[in-house]
Coordinates of C-alpha atoms in Angstrom, one line a residue:
X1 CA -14.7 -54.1 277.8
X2 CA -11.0 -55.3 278.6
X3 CA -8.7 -54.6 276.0
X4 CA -8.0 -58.2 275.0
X5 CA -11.6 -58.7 274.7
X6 CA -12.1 -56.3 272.0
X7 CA -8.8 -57.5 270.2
X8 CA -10.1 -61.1 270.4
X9 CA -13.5 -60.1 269.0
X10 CA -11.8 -58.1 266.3
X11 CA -9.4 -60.7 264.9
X12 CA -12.2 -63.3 265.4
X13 CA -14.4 -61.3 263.2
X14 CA -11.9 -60.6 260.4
X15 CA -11.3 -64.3 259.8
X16 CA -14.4 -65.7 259.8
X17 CA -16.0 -62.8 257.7
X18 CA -13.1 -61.1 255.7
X19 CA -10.4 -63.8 255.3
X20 CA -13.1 -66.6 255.0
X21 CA -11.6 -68.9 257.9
X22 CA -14.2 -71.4 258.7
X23 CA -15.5 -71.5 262.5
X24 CA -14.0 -74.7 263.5
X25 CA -10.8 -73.7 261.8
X26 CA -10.9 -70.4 264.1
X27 CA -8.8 -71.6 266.9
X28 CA -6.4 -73.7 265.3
X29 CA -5.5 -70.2 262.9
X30 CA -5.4 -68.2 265.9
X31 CA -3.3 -70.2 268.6
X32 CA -1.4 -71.4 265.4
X33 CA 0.0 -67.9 264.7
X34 CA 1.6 -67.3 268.7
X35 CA 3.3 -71.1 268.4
X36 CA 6.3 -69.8 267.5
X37 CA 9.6 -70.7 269.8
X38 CA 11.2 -67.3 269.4
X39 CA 7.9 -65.9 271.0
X40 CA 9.0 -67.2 274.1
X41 CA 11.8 -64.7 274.7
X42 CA 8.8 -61.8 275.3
X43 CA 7.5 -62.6 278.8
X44 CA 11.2 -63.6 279.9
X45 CA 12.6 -60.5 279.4
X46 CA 9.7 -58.6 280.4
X47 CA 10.5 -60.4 283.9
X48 CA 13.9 -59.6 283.8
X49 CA 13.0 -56.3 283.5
X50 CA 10.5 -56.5 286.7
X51 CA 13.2 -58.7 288.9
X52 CA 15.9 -55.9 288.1
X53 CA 13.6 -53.2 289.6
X54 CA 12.3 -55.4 292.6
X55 CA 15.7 -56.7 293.2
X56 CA 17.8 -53.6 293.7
X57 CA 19.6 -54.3 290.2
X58 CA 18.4 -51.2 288.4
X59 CA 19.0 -49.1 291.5
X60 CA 22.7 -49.9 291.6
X61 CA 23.0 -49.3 287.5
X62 CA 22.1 -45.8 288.8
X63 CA 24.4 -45.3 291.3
X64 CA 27.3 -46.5 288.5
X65 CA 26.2 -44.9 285.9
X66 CA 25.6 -41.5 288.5
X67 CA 29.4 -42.1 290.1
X68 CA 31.5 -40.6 286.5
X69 CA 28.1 -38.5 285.2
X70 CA 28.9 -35.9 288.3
X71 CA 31.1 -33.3 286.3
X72 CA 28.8 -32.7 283.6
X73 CA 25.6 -30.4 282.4
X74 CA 23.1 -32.2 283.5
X75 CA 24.3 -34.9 285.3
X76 CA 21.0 -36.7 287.0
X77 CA 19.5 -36.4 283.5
X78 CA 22.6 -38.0 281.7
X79 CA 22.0 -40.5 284.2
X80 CA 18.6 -41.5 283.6
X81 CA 20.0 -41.3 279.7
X82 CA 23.1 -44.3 280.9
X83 CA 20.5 -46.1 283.2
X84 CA 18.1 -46.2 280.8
X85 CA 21.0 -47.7 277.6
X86 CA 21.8 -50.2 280.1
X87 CA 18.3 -51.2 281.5
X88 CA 17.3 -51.6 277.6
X89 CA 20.3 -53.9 277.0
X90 CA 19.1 -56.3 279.3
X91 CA 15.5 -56.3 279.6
X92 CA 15.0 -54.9 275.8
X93 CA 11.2 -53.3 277.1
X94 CA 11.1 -50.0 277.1
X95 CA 8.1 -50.2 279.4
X96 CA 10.0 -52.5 282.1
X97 CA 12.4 -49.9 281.7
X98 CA 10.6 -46.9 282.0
X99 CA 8.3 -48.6 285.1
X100 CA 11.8 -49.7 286.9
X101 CA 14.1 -46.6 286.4
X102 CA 11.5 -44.0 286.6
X103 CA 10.1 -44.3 290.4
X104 CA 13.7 -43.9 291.1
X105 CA 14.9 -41.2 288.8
X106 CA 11.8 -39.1 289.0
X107 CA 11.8 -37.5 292.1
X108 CA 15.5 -36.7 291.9
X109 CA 14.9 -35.3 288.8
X110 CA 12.8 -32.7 290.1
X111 CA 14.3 -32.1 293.3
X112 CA 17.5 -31.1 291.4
X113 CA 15.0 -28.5 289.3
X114 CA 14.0 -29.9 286.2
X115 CA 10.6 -29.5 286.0
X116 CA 7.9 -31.9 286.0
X117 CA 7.2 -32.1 281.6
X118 CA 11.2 -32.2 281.0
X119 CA 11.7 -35.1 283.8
X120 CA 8.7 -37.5 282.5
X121 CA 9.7 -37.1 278.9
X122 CA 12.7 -37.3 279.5
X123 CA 12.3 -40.7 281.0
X124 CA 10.2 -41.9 279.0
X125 CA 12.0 -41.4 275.5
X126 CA 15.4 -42.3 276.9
X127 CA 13.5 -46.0 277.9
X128 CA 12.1 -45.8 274.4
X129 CA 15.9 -47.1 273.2
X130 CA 15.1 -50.6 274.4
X131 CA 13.0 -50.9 271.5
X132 CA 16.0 -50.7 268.9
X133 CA 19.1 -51.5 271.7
X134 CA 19.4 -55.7 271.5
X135 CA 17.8 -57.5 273.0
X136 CA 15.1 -55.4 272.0
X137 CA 11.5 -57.5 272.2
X138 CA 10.1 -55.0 269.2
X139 CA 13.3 -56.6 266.8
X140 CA 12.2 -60.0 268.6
X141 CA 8.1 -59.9 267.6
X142 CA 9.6 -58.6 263.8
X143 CA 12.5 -61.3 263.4
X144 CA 9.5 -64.0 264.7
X145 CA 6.7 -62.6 262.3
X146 CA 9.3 -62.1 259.0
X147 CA 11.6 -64.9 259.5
X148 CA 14.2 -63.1 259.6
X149 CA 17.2 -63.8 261.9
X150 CA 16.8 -62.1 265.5
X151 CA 20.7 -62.1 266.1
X152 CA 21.2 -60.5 263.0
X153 CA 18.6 -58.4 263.5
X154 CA 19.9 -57.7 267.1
X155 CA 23.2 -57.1 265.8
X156 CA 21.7 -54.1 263.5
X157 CA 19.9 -52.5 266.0
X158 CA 23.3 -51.8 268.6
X159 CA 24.6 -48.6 266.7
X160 CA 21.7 -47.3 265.9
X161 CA 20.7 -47.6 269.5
X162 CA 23.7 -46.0 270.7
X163 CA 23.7 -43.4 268.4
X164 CA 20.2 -42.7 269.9
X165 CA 21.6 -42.5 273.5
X166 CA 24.2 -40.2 272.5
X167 CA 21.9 -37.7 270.8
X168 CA 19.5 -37.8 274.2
X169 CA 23.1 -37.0 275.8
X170 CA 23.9 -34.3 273.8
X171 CA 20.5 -32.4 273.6
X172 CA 20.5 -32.7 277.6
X173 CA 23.7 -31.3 278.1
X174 CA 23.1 -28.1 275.5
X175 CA 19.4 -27.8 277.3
X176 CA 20.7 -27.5 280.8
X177 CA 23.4 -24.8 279.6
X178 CA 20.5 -23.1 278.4
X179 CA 17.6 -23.1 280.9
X180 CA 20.1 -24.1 284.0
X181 CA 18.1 -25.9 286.7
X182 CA 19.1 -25.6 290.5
X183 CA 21.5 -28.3 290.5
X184 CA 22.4 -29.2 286.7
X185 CA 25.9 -30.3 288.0
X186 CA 26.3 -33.3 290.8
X187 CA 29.8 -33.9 293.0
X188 CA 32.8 -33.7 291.2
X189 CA 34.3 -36.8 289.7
X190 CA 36.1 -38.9 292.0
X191 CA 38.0 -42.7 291.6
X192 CA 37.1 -43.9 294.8
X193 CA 33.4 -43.2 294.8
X194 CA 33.6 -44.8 291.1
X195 CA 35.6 -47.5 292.5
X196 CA 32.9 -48.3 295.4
X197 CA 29.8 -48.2 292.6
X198 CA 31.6 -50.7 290.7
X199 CA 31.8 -52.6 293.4
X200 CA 28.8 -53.0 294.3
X201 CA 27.7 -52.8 290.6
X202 CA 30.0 -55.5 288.9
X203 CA 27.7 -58.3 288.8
X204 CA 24.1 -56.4 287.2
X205 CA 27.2 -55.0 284.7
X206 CA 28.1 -58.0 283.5
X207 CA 24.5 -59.1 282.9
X208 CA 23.9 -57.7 279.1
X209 CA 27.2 -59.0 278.6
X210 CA 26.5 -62.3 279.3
X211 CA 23.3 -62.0 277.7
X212 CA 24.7 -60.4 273.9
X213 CA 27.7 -62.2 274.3
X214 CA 26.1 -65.6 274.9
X215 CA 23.8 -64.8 271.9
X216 CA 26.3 -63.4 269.2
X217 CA 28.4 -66.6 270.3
X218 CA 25.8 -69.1 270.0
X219 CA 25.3 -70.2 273.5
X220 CA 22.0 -69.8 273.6
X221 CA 19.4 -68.5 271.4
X222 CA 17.2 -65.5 272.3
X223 CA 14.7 -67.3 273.8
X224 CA 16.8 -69.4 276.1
X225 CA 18.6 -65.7 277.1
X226 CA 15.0 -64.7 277.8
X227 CA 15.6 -67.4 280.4
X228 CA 19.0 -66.8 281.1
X229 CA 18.2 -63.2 281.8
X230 CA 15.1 -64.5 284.5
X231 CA 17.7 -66.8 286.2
X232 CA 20.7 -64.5 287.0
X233 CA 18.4 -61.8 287.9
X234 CA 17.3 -63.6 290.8
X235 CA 20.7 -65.2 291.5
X236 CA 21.9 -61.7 291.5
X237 CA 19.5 -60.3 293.4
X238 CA 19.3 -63.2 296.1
X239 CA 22.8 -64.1 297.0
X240 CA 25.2 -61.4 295.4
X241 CA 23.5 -58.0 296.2
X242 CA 21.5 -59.6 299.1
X243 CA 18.9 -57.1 298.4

């Protein structure tokens, strides 16, 4: 059976034999639980996530994040770590994170010598920070289920998130100096190739800034950033990276 079929029949059952919910009561409980406003924000970020990777947004984070990693133990992999911090700042799904970073990063992973284990779970936990970095869609589903406030909740998770990033950073670097794969150190740090991956960077960095700033502010709420998020993606992608 699809999986939403046996979570349907599951919850149906519990309510009508467990929490006593008569039948014709069934869908009005049920569809009554998902009308919530702040719910909204889920599939909006989720396609902010999917536009950056389609649109060339996430590729260019790369690039950035790749142009003042150079110098350092373990440079692509400290990259994936940076991508991945920014990615979850604006799409706040670790899977759209994971999906949109890691048929980029992967291969270059192992063609610089990391082998195949390090390089997937490597990705994959570093996109796991979207789940606490705002606007994370974990703190989003809590904040809508409690009641509690998702800015506040938002603005609780940024350190913590961080502090996650940097610990990734910090195991990576003090792995490669121990196990030192083929290339653990990329080109040397230099302004003007920093210079040119800003350039052509600047707008997909200014995207979570818009997005926490215009929620910490109270421009919009989360939802209408959800939205926000959807809109300058494509903007971005379609007339300012042309890609």
């Amino acid at each position: 059976l699809p999986v939403f079929a046996v979570l349907l029949t599951i919850a149906a059952a519990a309510l009508l034999w467990f929490a006593s919910v008569p039948p014709l009561a069934l869908h009005q409980v049920m569809f009554g639980g998902i009308d919530n406003y702040a719910l909204l924000a889920v599939p909006f970020f989720i396609f902010a996530g999917e536009l950056m990777g389609r649109g060339g947004i996430a590729e260019r984070l790369v690039r950035w994040v790749n142009s003042f990693t150079g110098p350092l133990p373990g440079s692509l992999a400290l990259t994936a770590i940076g991508s991945s911090t920014l990615m979850g700042a604006i799409s706040g799904s670790s899977p759209a994170t994971v999906a949109a970073l890691g048929k980029t990063l992967y291969p270059g992973l192992r063609r610089a010598g990391y082998s195949a284990p390090f390089a997937a779970g490597l990705l994959s936990s570093s996109g796991s920070v979207a789940i606490v970095l705002p606007p994370s869609i974990a703190m989003i589903l809590y904040g809508a289920a409690a009641e509690q406030s998702i800015p506040k909740l938002f603005i609780a998770g940024m350190l913590p998130g961080l502090l996650i990033g940097l610990a990734m950073a910090l195991y990576v670097m003090l792995r490669v100096r121990r196990s030192k794969p083929g290339q653990a150190i990329g080109q040397p740090f230099c302004w003007a190739a920093f210079a040119a991956a800003t350039r052509q960077a600047w707008a997909a960095l200014l995207m979570p800034v818009f997005i926490l700033a215009g929620i910490y502010l109270g421009w919009f709420s989360p939802t209408e950033a959800g939205g926000f998020a959807c809109a300058y993606a494509i903007l971005c992608s379609r007339f300012v990276l042309r890609s």
